[in-house]
Short mmCIF file of C-alpha atoms and ligand atoms in Angstrom, two decimals:
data_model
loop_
_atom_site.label_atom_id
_atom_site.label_comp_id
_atom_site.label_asym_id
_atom_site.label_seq_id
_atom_site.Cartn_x
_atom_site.Cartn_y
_atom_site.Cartn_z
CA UNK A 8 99.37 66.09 85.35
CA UNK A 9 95.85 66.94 85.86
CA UNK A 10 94.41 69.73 84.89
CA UNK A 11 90.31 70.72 86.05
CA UNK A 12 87.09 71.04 83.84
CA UNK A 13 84.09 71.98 85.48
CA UNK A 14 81.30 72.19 83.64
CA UNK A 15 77.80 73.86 84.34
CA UNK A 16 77.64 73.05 87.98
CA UNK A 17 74.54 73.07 89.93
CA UNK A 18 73.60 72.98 93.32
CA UNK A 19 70.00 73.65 94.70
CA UNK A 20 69.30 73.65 97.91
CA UNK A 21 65.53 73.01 98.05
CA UNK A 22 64.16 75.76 96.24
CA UNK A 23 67.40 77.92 96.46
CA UNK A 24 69.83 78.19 93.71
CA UNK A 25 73.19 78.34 95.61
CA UNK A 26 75.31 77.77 92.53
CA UNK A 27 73.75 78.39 89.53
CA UNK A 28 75.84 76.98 85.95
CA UNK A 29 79.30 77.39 87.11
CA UNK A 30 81.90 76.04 84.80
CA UNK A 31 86.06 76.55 84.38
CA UNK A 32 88.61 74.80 83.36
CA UNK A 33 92.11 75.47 85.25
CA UNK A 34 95.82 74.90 83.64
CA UNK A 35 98.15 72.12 85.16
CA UNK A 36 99.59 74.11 87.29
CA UNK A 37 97.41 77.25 87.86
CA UNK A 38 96.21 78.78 90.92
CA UNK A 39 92.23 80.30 90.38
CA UNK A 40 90.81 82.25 92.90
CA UNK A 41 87.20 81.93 93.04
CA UNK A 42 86.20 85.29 94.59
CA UNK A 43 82.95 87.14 95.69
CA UNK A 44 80.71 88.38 98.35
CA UNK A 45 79.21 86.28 101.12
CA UNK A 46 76.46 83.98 99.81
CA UNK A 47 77.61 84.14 96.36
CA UNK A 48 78.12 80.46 96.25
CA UNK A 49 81.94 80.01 96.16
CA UNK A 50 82.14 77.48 99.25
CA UNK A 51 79.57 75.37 97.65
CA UNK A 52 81.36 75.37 95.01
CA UNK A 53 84.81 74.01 96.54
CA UNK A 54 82.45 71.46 98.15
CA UNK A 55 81.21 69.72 95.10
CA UNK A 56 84.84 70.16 93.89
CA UNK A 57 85.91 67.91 97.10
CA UNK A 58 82.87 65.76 96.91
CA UNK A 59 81.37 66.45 100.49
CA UNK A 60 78.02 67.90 98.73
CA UNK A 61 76.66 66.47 95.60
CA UNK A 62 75.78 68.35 92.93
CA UNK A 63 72.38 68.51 91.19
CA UNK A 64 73.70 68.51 87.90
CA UNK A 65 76.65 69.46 86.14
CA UNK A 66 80.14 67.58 85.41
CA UNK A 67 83.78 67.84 87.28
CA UNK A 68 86.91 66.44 85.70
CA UNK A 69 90.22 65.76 86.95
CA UNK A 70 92.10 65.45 83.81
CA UNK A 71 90.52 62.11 82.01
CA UNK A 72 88.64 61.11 84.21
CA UNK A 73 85.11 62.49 85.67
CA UNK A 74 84.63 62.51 89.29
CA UNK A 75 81.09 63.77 89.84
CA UNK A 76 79.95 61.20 91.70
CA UNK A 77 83.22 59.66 93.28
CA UNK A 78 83.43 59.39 96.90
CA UNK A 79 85.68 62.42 98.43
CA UNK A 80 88.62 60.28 99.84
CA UNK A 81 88.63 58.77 96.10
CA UNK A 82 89.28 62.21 94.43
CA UNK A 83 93.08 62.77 95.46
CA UNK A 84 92.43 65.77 97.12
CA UNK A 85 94.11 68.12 99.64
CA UNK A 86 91.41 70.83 101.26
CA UNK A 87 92.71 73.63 104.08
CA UNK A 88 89.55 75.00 105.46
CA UNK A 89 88.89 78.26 106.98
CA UNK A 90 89.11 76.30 110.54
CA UNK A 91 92.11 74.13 109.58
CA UNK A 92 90.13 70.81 110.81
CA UNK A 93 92.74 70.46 113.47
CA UNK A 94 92.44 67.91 115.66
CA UNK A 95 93.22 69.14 119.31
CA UNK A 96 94.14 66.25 120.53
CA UNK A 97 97.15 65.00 118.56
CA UNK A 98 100.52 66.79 118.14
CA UNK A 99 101.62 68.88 115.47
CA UNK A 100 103.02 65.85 114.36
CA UNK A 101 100.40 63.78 114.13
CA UNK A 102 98.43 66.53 112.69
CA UNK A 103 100.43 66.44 109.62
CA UNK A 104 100.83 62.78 109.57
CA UNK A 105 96.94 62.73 109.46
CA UNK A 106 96.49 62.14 105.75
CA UNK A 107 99.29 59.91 105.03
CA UNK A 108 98.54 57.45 108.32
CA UNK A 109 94.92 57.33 106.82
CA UNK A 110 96.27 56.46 103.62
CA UNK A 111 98.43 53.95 105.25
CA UNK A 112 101.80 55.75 103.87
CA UNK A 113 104.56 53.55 105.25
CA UNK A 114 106.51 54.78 108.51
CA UNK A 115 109.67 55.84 106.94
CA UNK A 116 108.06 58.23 104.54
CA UNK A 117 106.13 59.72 107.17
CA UNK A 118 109.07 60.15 109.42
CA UNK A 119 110.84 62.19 106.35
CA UNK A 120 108.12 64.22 105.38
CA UNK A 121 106.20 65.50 108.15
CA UNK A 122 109.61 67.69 109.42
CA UNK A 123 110.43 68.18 105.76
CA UNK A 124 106.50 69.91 105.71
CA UNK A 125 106.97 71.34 108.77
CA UNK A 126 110.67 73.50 108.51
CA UNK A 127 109.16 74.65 105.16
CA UNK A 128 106.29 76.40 107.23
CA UNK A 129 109.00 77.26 110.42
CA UNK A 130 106.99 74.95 112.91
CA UNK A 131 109.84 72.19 112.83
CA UNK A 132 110.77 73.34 116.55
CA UNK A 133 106.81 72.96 117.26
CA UNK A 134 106.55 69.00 117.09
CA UNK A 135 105.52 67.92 120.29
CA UNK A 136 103.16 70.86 120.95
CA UNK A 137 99.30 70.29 120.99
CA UNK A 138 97.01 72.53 118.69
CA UNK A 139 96.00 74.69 122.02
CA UNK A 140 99.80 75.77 122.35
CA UNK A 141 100.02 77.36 118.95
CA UNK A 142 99.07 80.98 118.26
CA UNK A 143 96.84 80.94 115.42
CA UNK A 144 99.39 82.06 112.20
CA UNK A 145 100.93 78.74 113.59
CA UNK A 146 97.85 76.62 113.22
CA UNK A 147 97.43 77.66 110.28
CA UNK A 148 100.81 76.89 109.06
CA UNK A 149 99.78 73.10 110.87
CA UNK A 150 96.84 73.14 108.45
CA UNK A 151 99.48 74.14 105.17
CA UNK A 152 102.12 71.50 106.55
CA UNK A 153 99.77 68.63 106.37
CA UNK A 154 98.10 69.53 102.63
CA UNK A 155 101.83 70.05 101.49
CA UNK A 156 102.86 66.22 102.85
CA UNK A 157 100.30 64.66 100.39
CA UNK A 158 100.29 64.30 96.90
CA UNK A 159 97.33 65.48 95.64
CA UNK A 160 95.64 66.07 92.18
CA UNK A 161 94.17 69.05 93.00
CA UNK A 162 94.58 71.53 96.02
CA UNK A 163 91.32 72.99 97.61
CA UNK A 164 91.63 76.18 100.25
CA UNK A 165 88.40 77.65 101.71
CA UNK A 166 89.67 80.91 103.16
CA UNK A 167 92.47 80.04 105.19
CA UNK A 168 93.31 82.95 106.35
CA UNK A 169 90.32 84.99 107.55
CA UNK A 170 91.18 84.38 110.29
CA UNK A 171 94.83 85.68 110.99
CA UNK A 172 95.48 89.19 111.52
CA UNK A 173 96.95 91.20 108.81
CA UNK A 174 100.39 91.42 109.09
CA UNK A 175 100.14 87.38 109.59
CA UNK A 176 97.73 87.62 106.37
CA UNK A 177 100.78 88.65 104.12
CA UNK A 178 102.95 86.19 105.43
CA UNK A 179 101.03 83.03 105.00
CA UNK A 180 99.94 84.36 101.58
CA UNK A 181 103.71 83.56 100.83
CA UNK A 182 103.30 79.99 102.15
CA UNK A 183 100.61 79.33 100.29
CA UNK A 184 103.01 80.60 96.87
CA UNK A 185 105.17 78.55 98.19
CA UNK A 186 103.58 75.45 98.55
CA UNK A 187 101.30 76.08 95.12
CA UNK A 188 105.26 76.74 93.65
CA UNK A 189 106.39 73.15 94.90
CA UNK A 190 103.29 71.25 93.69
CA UNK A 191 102.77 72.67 90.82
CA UNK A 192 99.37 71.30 90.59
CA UNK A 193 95.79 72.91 89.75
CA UNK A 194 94.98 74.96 93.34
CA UNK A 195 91.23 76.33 93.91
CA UNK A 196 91.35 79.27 96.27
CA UNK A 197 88.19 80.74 98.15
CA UNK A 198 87.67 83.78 99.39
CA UNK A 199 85.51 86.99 99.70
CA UNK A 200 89.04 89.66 99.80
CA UNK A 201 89.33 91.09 95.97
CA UNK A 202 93.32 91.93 97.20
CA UNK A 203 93.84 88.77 98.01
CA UNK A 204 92.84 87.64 94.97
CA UNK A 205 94.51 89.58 93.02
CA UNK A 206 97.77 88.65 95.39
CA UNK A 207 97.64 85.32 94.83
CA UNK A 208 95.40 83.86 91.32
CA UNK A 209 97.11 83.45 88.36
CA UNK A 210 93.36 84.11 87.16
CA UNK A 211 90.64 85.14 89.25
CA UNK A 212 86.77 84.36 88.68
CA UNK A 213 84.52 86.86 90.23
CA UNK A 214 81.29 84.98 91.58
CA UNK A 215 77.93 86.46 92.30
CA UNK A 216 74.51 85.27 92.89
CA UNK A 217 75.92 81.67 92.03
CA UNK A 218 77.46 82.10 89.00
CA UNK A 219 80.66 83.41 87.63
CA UNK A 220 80.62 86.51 86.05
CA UNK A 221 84.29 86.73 84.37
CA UNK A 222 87.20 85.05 84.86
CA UNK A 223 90.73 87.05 83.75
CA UNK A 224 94.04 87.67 85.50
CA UNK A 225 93.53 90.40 87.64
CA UNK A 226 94.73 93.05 85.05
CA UNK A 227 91.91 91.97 82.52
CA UNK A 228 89.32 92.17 85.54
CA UNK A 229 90.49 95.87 86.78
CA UNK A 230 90.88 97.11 83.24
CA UNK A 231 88.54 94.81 80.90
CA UNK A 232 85.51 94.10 83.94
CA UNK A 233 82.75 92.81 81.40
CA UNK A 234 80.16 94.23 83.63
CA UNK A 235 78.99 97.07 86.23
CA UNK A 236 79.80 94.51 89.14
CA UNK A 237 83.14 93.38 88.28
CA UNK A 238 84.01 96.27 87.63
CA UNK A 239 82.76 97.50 91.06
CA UNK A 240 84.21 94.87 93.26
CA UNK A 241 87.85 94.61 91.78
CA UNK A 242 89.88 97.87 92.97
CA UNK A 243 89.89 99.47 96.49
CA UNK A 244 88.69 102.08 96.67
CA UNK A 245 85.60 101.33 94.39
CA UNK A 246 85.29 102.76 91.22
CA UNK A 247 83.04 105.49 90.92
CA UNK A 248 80.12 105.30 89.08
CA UNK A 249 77.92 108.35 87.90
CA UNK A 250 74.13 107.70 86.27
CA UNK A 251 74.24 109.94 82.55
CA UNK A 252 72.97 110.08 78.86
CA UNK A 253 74.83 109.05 75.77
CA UNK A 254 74.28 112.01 73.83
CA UNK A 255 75.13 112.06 69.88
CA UNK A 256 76.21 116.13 69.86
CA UNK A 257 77.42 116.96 66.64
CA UNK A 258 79.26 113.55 65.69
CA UNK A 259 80.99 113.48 69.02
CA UNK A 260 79.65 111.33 71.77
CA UNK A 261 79.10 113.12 74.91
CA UNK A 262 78.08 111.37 78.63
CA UNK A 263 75.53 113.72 80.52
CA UNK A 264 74.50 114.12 83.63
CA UNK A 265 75.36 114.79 87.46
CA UNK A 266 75.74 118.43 86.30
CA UNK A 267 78.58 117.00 83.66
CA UNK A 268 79.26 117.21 80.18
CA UNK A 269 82.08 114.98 78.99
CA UNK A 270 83.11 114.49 75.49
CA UNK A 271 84.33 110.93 75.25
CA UNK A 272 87.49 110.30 72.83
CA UNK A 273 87.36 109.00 69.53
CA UNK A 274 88.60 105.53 70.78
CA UNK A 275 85.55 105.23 73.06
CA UNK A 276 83.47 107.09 70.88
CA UNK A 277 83.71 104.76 67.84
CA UNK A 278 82.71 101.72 69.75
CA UNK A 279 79.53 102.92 71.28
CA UNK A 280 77.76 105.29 68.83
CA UNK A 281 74.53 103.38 68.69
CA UNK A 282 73.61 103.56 72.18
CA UNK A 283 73.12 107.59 71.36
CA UNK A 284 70.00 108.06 73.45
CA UNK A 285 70.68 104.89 76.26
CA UNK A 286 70.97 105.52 79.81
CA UNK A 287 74.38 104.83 80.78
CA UNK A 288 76.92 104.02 84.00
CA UNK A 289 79.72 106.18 83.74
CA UNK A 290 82.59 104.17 85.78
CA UNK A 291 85.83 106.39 86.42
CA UNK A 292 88.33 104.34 89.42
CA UNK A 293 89.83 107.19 91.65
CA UNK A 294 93.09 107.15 90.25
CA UNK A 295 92.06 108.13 86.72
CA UNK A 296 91.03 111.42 88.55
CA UNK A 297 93.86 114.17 88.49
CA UNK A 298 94.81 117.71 90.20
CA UNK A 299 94.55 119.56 86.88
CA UNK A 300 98.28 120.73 86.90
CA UNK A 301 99.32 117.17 87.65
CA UNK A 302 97.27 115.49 84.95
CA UNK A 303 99.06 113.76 81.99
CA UNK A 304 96.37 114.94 79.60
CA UNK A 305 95.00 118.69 78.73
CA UNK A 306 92.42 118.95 81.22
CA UNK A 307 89.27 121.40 79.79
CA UNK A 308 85.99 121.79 80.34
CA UNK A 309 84.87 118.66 78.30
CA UNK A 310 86.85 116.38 80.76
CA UNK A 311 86.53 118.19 84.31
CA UNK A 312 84.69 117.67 87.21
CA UNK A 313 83.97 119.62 90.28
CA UNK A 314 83.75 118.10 94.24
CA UNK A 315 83.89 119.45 97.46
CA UNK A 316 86.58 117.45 99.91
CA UNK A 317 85.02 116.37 102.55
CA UNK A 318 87.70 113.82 103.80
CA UNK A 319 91.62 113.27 103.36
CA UNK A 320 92.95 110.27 103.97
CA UNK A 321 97.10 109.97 104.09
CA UNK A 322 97.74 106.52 102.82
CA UNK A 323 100.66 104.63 101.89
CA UNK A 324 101.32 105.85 98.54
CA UNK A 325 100.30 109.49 98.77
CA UNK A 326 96.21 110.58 99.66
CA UNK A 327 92.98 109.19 99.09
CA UNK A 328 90.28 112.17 98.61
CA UNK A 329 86.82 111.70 99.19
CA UNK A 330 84.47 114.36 97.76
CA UNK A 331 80.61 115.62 96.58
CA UNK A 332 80.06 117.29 93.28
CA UNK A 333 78.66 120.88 94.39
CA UNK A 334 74.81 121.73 94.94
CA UNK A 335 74.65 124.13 92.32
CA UNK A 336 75.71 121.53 89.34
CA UNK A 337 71.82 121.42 88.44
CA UNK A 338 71.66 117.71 89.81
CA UNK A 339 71.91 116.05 93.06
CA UNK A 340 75.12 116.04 94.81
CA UNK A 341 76.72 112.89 94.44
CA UNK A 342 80.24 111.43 96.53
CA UNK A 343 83.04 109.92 94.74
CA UNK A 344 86.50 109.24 95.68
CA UNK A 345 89.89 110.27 94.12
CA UNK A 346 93.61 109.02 95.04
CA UNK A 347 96.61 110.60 94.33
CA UNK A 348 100.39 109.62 94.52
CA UNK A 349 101.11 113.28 96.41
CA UNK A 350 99.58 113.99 100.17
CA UNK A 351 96.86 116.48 99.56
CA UNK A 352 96.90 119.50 102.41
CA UNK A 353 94.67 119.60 104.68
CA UNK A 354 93.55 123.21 103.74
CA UNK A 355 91.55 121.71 100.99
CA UNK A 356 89.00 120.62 103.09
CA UNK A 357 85.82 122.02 102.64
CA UNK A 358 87.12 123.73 98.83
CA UNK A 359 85.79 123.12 95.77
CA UNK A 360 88.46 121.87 93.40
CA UNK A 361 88.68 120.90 89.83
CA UNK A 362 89.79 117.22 88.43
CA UNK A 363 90.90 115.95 85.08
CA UNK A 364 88.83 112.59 84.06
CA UNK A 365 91.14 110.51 82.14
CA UNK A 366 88.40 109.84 79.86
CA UNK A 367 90.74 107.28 78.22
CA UNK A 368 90.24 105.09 80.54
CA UNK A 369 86.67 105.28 81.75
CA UNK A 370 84.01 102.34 81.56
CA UNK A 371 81.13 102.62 80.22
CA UNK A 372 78.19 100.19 81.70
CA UNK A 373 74.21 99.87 80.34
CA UNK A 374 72.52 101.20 83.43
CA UNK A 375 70.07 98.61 82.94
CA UNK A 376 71.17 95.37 82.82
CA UNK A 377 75.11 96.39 84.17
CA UNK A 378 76.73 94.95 81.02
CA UNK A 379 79.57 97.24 79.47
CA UNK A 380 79.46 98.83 76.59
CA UNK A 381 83.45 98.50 76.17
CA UNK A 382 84.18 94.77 76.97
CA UNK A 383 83.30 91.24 76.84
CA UNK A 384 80.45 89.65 75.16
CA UNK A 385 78.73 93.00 73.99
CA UNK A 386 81.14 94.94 73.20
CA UNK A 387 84.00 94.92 70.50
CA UNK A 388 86.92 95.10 73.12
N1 LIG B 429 73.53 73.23 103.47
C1 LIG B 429 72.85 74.30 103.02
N2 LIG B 429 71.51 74.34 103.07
C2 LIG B 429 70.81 75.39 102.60
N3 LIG B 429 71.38 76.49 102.05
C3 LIG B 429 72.71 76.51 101.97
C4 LIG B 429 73.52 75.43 102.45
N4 LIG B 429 74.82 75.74 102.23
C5 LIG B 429 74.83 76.95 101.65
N5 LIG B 429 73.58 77.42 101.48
C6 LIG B 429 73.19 78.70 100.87
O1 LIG B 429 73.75 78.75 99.58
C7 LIG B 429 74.26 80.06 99.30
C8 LIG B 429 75.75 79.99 98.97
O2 LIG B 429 76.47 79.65 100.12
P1 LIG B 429 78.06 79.52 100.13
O3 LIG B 429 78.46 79.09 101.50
O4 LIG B 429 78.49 78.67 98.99
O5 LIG B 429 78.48 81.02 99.86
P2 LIG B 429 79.90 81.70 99.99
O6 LIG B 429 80.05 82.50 98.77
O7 LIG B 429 80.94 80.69 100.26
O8 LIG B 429 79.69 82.65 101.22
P3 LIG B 429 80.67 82.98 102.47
O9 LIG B 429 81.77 83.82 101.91
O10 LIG B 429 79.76 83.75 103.39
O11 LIG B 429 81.13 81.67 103.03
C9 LIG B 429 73.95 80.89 100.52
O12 LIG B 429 72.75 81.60 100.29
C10 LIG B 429 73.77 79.88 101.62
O13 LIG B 429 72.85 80.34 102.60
#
């Protein structure tokens, strides 16, 4: 089976770098999610996967054989686009037949597959309809039945489900499993929703500004993010980030600033000694915050801080806390955001309270250039 090598892909459009030296290589059977924020260049890239845009240098490779320049119905392909490319005038039938008629797929095999395609997807009882009798989860499913009738070398979906609502969202993300489970072939998935990335990829590859900035599973990205960006666009909520010195106090290594003064643990400090003196990004994600009595650590001084709630939100799972440090921590009050497995009461709005930084798990990130200190290519981790 074919497996995909891209290598240092480039697309210009003009003057503007849209993708800018992307390059992966995906397992047999993996599903990669190429995720990142509008513009970022993650369409694009699908494109030149599917051969509708050229590139303007760079290689792709399906398995042995490079395709670069091969024409797009040459490239054994199946693409579900954010529209589903369905055409209103046929039947669901003939929607799914599509690709096999146009690759001349004799009658008999079309006659088993299409309903085969189509109960997987619970449209068989839809048939006969035109596209402009279907609600849109079932268009979409149209759009799924038809890329799961062909036998393709590599499966292409440009965020196919942007636009379903959200209940609908979690369903068809379990078609999509489903299908990628059948195939078992290399699947390229687009789109801008980190949780839906992290639902679906085997490995995810966070794209900005045209290029890919890691790829991991989604555990590496949340807990390993090699810089200030990853870091900040994997987890909901955000991860909070405060502006501080490395300080050198004594042997111990101490992050300063935003009226704090935490003493980071030996199995930070070790790693990160020479940047003594460096302006750092402190990153803490809300649930590494804890109510002091609740905390599975000692909580003191040298790993507290102080914010005013100014909003409780009951979610799901328990409460998600948004807060300031206070006025009178000698710098400028700054929000961040803490979640907890236990509803917080409402009397705490408005009070100053006391968290526990799990400094254990904190991420350190040069505030210059975003890179972390902890992970990837400059650090030891
Ligand atoms: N045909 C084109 N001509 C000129 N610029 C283009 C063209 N297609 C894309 N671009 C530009 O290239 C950049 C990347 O676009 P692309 O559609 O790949 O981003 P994206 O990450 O898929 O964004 P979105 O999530 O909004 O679809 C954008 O700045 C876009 O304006």
């Amino acid at each position: 089976m074919t497996a995909i090598a891209v290598d240092n892909l480039v697309k210009e459009f003009g003057d503007k770098r849209a993708v800018d030296g992307v390059g992966f290589t995906t397992g047999e059977s993996e599903l990669l999610v190429l995720v990142g924020p509008s513009g970022c260049g993650k369409t694009t890239t699908l494109r030149m996967l599917a051969g509708l845009e050229p590139v303007s240098s760079g290689t792709i490779r399906f398995g042995d054989r490079e395709v670069t320049d091969v024409r797009p119905r040459d490239r054994s392909i199946a693409m579900v686009f954010q529209d589903y490319a369905i055409l209103p005038h046929l039947t669901v039938f003939e929607n799914i037949a599509y690709g096999l008629r146009s690759r001349r797929t004799p009658r008999a095999v079309v006659k088993d597959k299409v309903p085969e395609a189509a109960r997987t997807f619970r449209i068989d009882h839809l048939l006969d309809r035109k596209p402009r009798q279907l609600s849109g989860g079932e268009r979409q499913r149209v759009a799924l039945s038809r890329s799961m009738v062909r036998d393709a070398d590599l499966y292409l979906y440009d965020e196919p489900l942007s636009n379903l609502d959200a209940q609908l969202r979690y369903s068809a993300r379990e078609d999509i499993l489903t299908l990628h489970r059948r195939k078992k072939r290399p699947t390229i998935y687009v789109t801008h929703d980190q949780s839906e990335a992290m639902a679906l990829g085997d490995r995810i590859a966070v794209m900005n500004a045209g290029r890919i900035q890691q790829i991991g599973t989604g555990e590496e990205l949340y807990e390993r993010p090699v810089n200030r960006f990853v870091a900040f666009f994997i987890g909901t909520p955000s991860i909070n980030l405060f502006t501080m010195e490395l300080k050198n106090v004594d042997g111990d290594m101490v992050a300063s600033g935003c009226g704090l003064d935490l003493r980071l643990p030996e199995s930070i400090a070790h790693r990160i000694r020479a940047y003594a003196g460096r302006k750092i990004e402190l990153g803490v994600r809300p649930e590494h915050l804890h109510v002091p009595r609740m905390a599975p650590f000692d909580v003191t001084e040298d790993n507290t801080i102080h914010g005013v709630v100014t909003v409780i939100e009951p979610s799901a799972t328990g409460s998600t806390v948004y807060l300031s440090t206070p006025e009178e921590a000698g710098a400028e009050p700054q929000d961040f955001t803490a979640t907890f497995k236990v509803r917080m009461p409402a009397s705490y709005l408005d009070q100053e309270v006391p968290l526990g930084i799990d400094l254990e798990k904190v991420h350190l990130f040069d505030a210059e250039t975003g890179d972390s200190l902890l992970h990837g290519p400059q650090g030891k981790g």
